Coordinates of C-alpha atoms in Angstrom, one line a residue:
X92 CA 88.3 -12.0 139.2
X93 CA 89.2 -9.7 141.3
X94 CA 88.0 -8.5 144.9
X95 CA 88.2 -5.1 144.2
X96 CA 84.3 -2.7 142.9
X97 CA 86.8 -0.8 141.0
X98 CA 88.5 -2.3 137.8
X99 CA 90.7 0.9 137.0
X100 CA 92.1 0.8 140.3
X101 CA 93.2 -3.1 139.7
X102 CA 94.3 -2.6 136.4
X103 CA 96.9 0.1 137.2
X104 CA 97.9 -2.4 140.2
X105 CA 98.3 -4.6 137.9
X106 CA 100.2 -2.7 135.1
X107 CA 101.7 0.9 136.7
X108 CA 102.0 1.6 132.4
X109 CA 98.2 1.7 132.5
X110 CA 98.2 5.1 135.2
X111 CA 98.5 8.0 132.8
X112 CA 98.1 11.3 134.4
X113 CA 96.7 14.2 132.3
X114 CA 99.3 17.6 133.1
X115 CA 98.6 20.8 132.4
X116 CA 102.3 21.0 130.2
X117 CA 100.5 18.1 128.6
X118 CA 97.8 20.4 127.0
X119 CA 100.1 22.8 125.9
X120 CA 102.4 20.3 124.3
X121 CA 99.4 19.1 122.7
X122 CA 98.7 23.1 121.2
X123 CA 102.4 23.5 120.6
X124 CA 102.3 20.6 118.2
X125 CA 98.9 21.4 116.6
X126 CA 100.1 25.4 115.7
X127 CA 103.2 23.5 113.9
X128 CA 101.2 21.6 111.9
X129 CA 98.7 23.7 111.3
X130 CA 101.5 26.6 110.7
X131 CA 102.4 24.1 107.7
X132 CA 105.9 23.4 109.6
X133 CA 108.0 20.6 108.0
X134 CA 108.8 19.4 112.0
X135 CA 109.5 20.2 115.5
X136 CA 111.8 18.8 118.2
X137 CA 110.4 17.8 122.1
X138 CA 113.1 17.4 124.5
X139 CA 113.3 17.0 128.0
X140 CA 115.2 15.1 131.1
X141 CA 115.4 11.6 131.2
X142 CA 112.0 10.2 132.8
X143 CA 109.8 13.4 132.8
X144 CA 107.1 11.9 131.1
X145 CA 107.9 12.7 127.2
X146 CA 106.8 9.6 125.9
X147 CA 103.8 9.2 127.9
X148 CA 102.5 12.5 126.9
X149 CA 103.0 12.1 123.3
X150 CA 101.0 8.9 123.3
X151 CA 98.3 10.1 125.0
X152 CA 97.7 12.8 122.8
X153 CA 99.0 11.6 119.7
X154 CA 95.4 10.4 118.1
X155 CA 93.8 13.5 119.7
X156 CA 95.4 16.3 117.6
X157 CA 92.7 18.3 115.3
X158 CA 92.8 19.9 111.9
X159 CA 91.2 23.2 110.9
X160 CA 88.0 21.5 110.5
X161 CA 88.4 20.0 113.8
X162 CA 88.6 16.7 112.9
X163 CA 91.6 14.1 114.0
X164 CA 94.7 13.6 112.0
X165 CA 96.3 10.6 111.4
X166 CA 99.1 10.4 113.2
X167 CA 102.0 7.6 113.6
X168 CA 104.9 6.7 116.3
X169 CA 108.0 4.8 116.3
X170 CA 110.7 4.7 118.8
X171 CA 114.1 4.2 117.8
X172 CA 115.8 1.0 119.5
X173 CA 119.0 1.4 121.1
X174 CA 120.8 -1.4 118.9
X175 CA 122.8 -0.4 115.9
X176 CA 120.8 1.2 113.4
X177 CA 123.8 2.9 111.4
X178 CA 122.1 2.4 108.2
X179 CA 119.2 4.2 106.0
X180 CA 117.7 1.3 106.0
X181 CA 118.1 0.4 109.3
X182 CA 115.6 3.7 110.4
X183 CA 113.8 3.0 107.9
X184 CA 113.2 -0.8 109.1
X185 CA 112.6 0.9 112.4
X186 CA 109.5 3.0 111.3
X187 CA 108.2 0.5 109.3
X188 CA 107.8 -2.4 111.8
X189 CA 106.3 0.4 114.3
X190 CA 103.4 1.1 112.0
X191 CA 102.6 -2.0 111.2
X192 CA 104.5 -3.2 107.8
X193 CA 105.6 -6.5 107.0
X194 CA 109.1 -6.4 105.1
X195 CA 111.7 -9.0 105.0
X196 CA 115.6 -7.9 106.6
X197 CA 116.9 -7.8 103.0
X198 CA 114.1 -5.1 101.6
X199 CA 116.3 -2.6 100.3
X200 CA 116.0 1.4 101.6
X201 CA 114.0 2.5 98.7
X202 CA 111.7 0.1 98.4
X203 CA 110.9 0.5 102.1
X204 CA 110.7 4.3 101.7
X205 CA 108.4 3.7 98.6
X206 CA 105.9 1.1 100.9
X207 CA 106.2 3.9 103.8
X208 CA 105.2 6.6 101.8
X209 CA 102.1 4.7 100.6
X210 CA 101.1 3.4 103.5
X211 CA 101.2 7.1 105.5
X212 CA 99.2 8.5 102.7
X213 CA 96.8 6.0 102.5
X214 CA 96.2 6.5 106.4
X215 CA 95.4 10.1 105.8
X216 CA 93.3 9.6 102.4
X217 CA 91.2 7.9 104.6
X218 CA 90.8 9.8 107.3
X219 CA 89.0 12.7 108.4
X220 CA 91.8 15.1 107.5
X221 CA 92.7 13.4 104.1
X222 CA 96.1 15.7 103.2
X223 CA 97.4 15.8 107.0
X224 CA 99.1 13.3 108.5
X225 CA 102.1 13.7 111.5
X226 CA 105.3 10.9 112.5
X227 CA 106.3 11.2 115.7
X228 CA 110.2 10.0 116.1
X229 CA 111.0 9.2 120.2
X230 CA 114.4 8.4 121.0
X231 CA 116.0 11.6 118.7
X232 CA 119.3 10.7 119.9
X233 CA 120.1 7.8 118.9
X234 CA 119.6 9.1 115.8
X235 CA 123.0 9.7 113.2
X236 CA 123.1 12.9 111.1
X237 CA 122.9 11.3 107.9
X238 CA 119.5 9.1 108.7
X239 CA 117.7 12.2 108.9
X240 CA 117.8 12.5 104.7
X241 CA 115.5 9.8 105.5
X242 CA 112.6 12.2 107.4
X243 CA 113.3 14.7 104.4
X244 CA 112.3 11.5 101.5
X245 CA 109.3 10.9 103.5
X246 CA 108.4 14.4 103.4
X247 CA 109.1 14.9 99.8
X248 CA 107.2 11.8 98.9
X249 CA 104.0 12.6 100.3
X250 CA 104.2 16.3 99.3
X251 CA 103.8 14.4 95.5
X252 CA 100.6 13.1 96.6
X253 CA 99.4 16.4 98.3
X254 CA 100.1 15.5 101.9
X255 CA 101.3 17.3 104.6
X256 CA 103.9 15.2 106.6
X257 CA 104.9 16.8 110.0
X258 CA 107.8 15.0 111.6
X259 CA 107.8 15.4 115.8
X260 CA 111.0 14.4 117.1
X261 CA 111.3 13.7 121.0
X262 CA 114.8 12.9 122.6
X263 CA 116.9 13.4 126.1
X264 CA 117.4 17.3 126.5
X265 CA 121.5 16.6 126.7
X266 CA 121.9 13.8 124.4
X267 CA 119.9 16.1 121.7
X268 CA 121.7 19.0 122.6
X269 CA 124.9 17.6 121.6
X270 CA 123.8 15.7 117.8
X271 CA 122.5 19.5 117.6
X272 CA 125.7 20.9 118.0
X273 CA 127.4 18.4 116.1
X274 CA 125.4 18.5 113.1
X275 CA 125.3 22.8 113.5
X276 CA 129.3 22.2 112.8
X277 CA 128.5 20.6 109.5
X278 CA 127.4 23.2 106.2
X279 CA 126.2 19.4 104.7
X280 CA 123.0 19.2 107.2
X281 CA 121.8 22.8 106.7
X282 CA 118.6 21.7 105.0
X283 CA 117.7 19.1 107.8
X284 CA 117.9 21.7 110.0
X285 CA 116.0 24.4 108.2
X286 CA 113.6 21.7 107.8
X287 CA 112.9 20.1 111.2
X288 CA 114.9 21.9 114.0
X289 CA 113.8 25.5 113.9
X290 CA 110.5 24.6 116.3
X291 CA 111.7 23.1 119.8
X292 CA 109.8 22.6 122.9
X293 CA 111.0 21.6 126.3
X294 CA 108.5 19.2 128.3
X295 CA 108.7 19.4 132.1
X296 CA 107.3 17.7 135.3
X297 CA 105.8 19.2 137.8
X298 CA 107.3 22.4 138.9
X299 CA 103.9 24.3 140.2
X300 CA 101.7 23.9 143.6
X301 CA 99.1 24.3 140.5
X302 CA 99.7 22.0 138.3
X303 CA 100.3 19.4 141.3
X304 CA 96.8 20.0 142.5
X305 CA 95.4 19.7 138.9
X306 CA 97.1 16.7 138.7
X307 CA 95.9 15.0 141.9
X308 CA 92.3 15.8 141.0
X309 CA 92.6 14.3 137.7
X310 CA 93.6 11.2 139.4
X311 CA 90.7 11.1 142.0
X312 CA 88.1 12.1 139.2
X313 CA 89.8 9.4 136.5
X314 CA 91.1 6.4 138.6
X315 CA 90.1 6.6 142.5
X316 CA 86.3 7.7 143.0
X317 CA 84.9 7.1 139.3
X318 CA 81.0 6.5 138.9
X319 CA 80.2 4.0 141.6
X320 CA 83.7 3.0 142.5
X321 CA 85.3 4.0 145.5
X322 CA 89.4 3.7 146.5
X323 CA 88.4 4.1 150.6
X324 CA 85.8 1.5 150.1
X325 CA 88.2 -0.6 148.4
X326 CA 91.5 0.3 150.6
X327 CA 90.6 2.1 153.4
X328 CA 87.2 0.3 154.5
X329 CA 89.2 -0.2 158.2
X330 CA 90.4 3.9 158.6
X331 CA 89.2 6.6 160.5
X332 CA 88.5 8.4 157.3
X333 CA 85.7 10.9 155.6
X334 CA 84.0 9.4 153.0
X335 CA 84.3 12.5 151.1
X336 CA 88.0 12.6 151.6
X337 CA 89.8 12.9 148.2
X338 CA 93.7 12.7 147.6
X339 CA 94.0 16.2 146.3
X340 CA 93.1 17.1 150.0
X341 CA 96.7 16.1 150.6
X342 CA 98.3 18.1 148.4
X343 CA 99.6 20.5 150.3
X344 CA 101.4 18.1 152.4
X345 CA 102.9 16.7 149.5
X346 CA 104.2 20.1 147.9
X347 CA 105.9 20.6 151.5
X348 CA 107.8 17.4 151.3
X349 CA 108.8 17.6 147.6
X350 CA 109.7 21.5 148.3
X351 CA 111.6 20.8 151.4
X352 CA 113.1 17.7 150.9
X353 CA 113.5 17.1 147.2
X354 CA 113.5 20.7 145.2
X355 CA 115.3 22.7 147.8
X356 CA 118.0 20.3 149.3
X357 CA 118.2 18.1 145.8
X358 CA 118.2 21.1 143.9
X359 CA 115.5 19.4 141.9
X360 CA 113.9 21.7 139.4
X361 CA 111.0 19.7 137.7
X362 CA 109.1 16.4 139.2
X363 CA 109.6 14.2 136.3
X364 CA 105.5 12.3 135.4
X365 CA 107.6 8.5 135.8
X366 CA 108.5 9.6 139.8
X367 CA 105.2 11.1 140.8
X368 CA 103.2 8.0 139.1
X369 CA 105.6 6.0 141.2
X370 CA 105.2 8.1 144.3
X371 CA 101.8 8.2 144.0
X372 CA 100.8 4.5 143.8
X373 CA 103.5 3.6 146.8
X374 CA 101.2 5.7 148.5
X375 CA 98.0 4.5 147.7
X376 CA 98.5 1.2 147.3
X377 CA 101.3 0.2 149.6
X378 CA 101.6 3.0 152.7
X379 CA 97.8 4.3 153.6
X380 CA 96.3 0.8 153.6
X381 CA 99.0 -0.5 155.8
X382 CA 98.3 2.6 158.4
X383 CA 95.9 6.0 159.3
X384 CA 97.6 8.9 158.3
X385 CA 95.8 11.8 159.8
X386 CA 98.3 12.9 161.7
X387 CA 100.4 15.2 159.5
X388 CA 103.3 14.4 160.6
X389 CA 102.7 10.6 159.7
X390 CA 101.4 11.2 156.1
X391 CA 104.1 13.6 155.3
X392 CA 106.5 10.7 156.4
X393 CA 104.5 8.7 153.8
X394 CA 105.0 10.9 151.2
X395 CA 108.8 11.4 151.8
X396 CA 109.4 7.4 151.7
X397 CA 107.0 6.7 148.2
X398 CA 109.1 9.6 146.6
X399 CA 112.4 8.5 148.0
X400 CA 111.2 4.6 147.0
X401 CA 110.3 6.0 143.4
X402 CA 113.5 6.7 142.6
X403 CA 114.1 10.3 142.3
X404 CA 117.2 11.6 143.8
X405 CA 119.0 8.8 142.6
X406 CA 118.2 9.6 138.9
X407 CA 119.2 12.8 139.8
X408 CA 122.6 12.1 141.2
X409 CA 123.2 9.7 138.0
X410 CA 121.9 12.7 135.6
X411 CA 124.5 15.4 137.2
X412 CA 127.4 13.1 137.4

């Protein structure tokens, strides 16, 4: 039990993974994605800075992407681990463990391929969208040249069986950049690239007073004042506060300090989703309970302290060196 009338609220206290924040960028990653499949492209690539909420975003709309008749299609993830994966059958291994298949550590490539194959087209035979179906592959990077033949066998497979595969890759906008340009020097990878490179799309943070504000309102409307639930009666029962207050009245104190302090001085360019989570529920969770914050000048000193204790600059710092 907890003492809390709100069980969102406690459960992204509890588990900071739980606090997804719908972005504008987010929608439009989620288009992006949709006219590539839909445009019959074999893949695509998302990049972006370390942090800036790639992987979040593509889980949260990952089971939400439509076909032409409006109806979802099946879609799978798998994350590449940093260890060694050198082998075709190591990436292989890697995709089949994250959608669910049991296979021993000596199940050769093929037979793995073969099993992955069937299991992806069964998933979309029975869905709604029964000759769609769409891999996403996070972690791009640590990806070698040659295990992308893999991607192209997968492909090839299920284009037998009249399926559509369409292979999203996501990866680190400088790590990807290079494997790029590595594998641009090589005549061998021409097809891989022809086949999943041509489409790219760089995610961002926050970069607008906009799409702060949008946002901080999806987080009042979603996690602090749902249907009978209130954050001030829960945190701020002792304050000198409106009832009506919201946290997206605050937003222009918080572009101020990010602008000021943080994308002027720091020469930051885009607030990366992981930072302004973490800002965000320093704020709520650990400043304004402790202390009133109408004076501007206090909450402003708030806000400078959660995104200074979120990390930020020092990510930065570690990014440019």
């Amino acid at each position: 039990m907890n003492k809390y009338t709100s069980s969102i609220i406690y459960d992204i206290m509890q588990n900071p993974n739980k606090f997804i924040v719908d972005t504008p960028q987010m929608k439009e990653l989620s288009e992006t994605i949709h006219k590539w499949h839909l445009n019959g492209f074999t893949g695509g690539i998302v990049i972006g800075a370390n942090r800036i909420g790639k992987t979040f975003a593509i889980n949260k709309i990952k089971d939400d992407i439509k076909g032409r008749n409006g109806k979802k299609i099946s879609a799978h993830y798998a994350s590449i681990a940093q260890r060694d994966i050198g082998t075709i059958a190591g990436v292989l291994r890697i995709i089949a463990y994250s959608v669910g298949l049991k296979i021993k550590s000596t199940t050769p490539a093929d037979i793995i391929a073969n099993d992955l194959i069937h299991y992806i087209g069964e998933s979309a035979t029975s869905s709604e969208n029964p000759h769609s179906s769409i891999l996403f592959v996070d972690e791009l990077q640590r990806i070698r040249p040659k295990q992308f033949e893999v991607f192209a066998e997968l492909f090839d497979g299920l284009n037998n069986f009249d399926i559509q595969l369409t292979t999203i890759f996501i990866g680190n906008s400088i790590a990807t950049d290079q494997l790029l340009e590595k594998m641009e020097e090589e005549p061998q990878y021409e097809l891989i690239r022809g086949r999943f490179f041509l489409n790219m799309y760089e995610y961002f943070g926050i970069r607008k007073y906009d799409e702060l504000k949008s946002c901080l309102k999806f987080i009042d409307e979603n996690y602090l004042f749902t249907k009978g639930n209130s954050y001030i009666d829960d945190f701020l029962s002792g304050h000198n506060i409106q009832k009506d207050w919201r946290l997206v009245d605050i937003a222009d104190n918080i572009w101020s300090v990010y602008q000021n302090e943080f994308h002027k001085k720091q020469k930051i360019e885009s607030w990366g989703m992981q930072y302004f989570r973490s800002m965000i529920i320093t704020l709520l969770f650990d400043f304004f309970p402790s202390q009133e914050f109408n004076d501007p000048i206090i909450l402003e000193q708030m806000i400078e302290a959660s995104i200074n204790a979120s990390g930020l600059v020092p990510d930065q710092i570690r990014l440019i060196k």
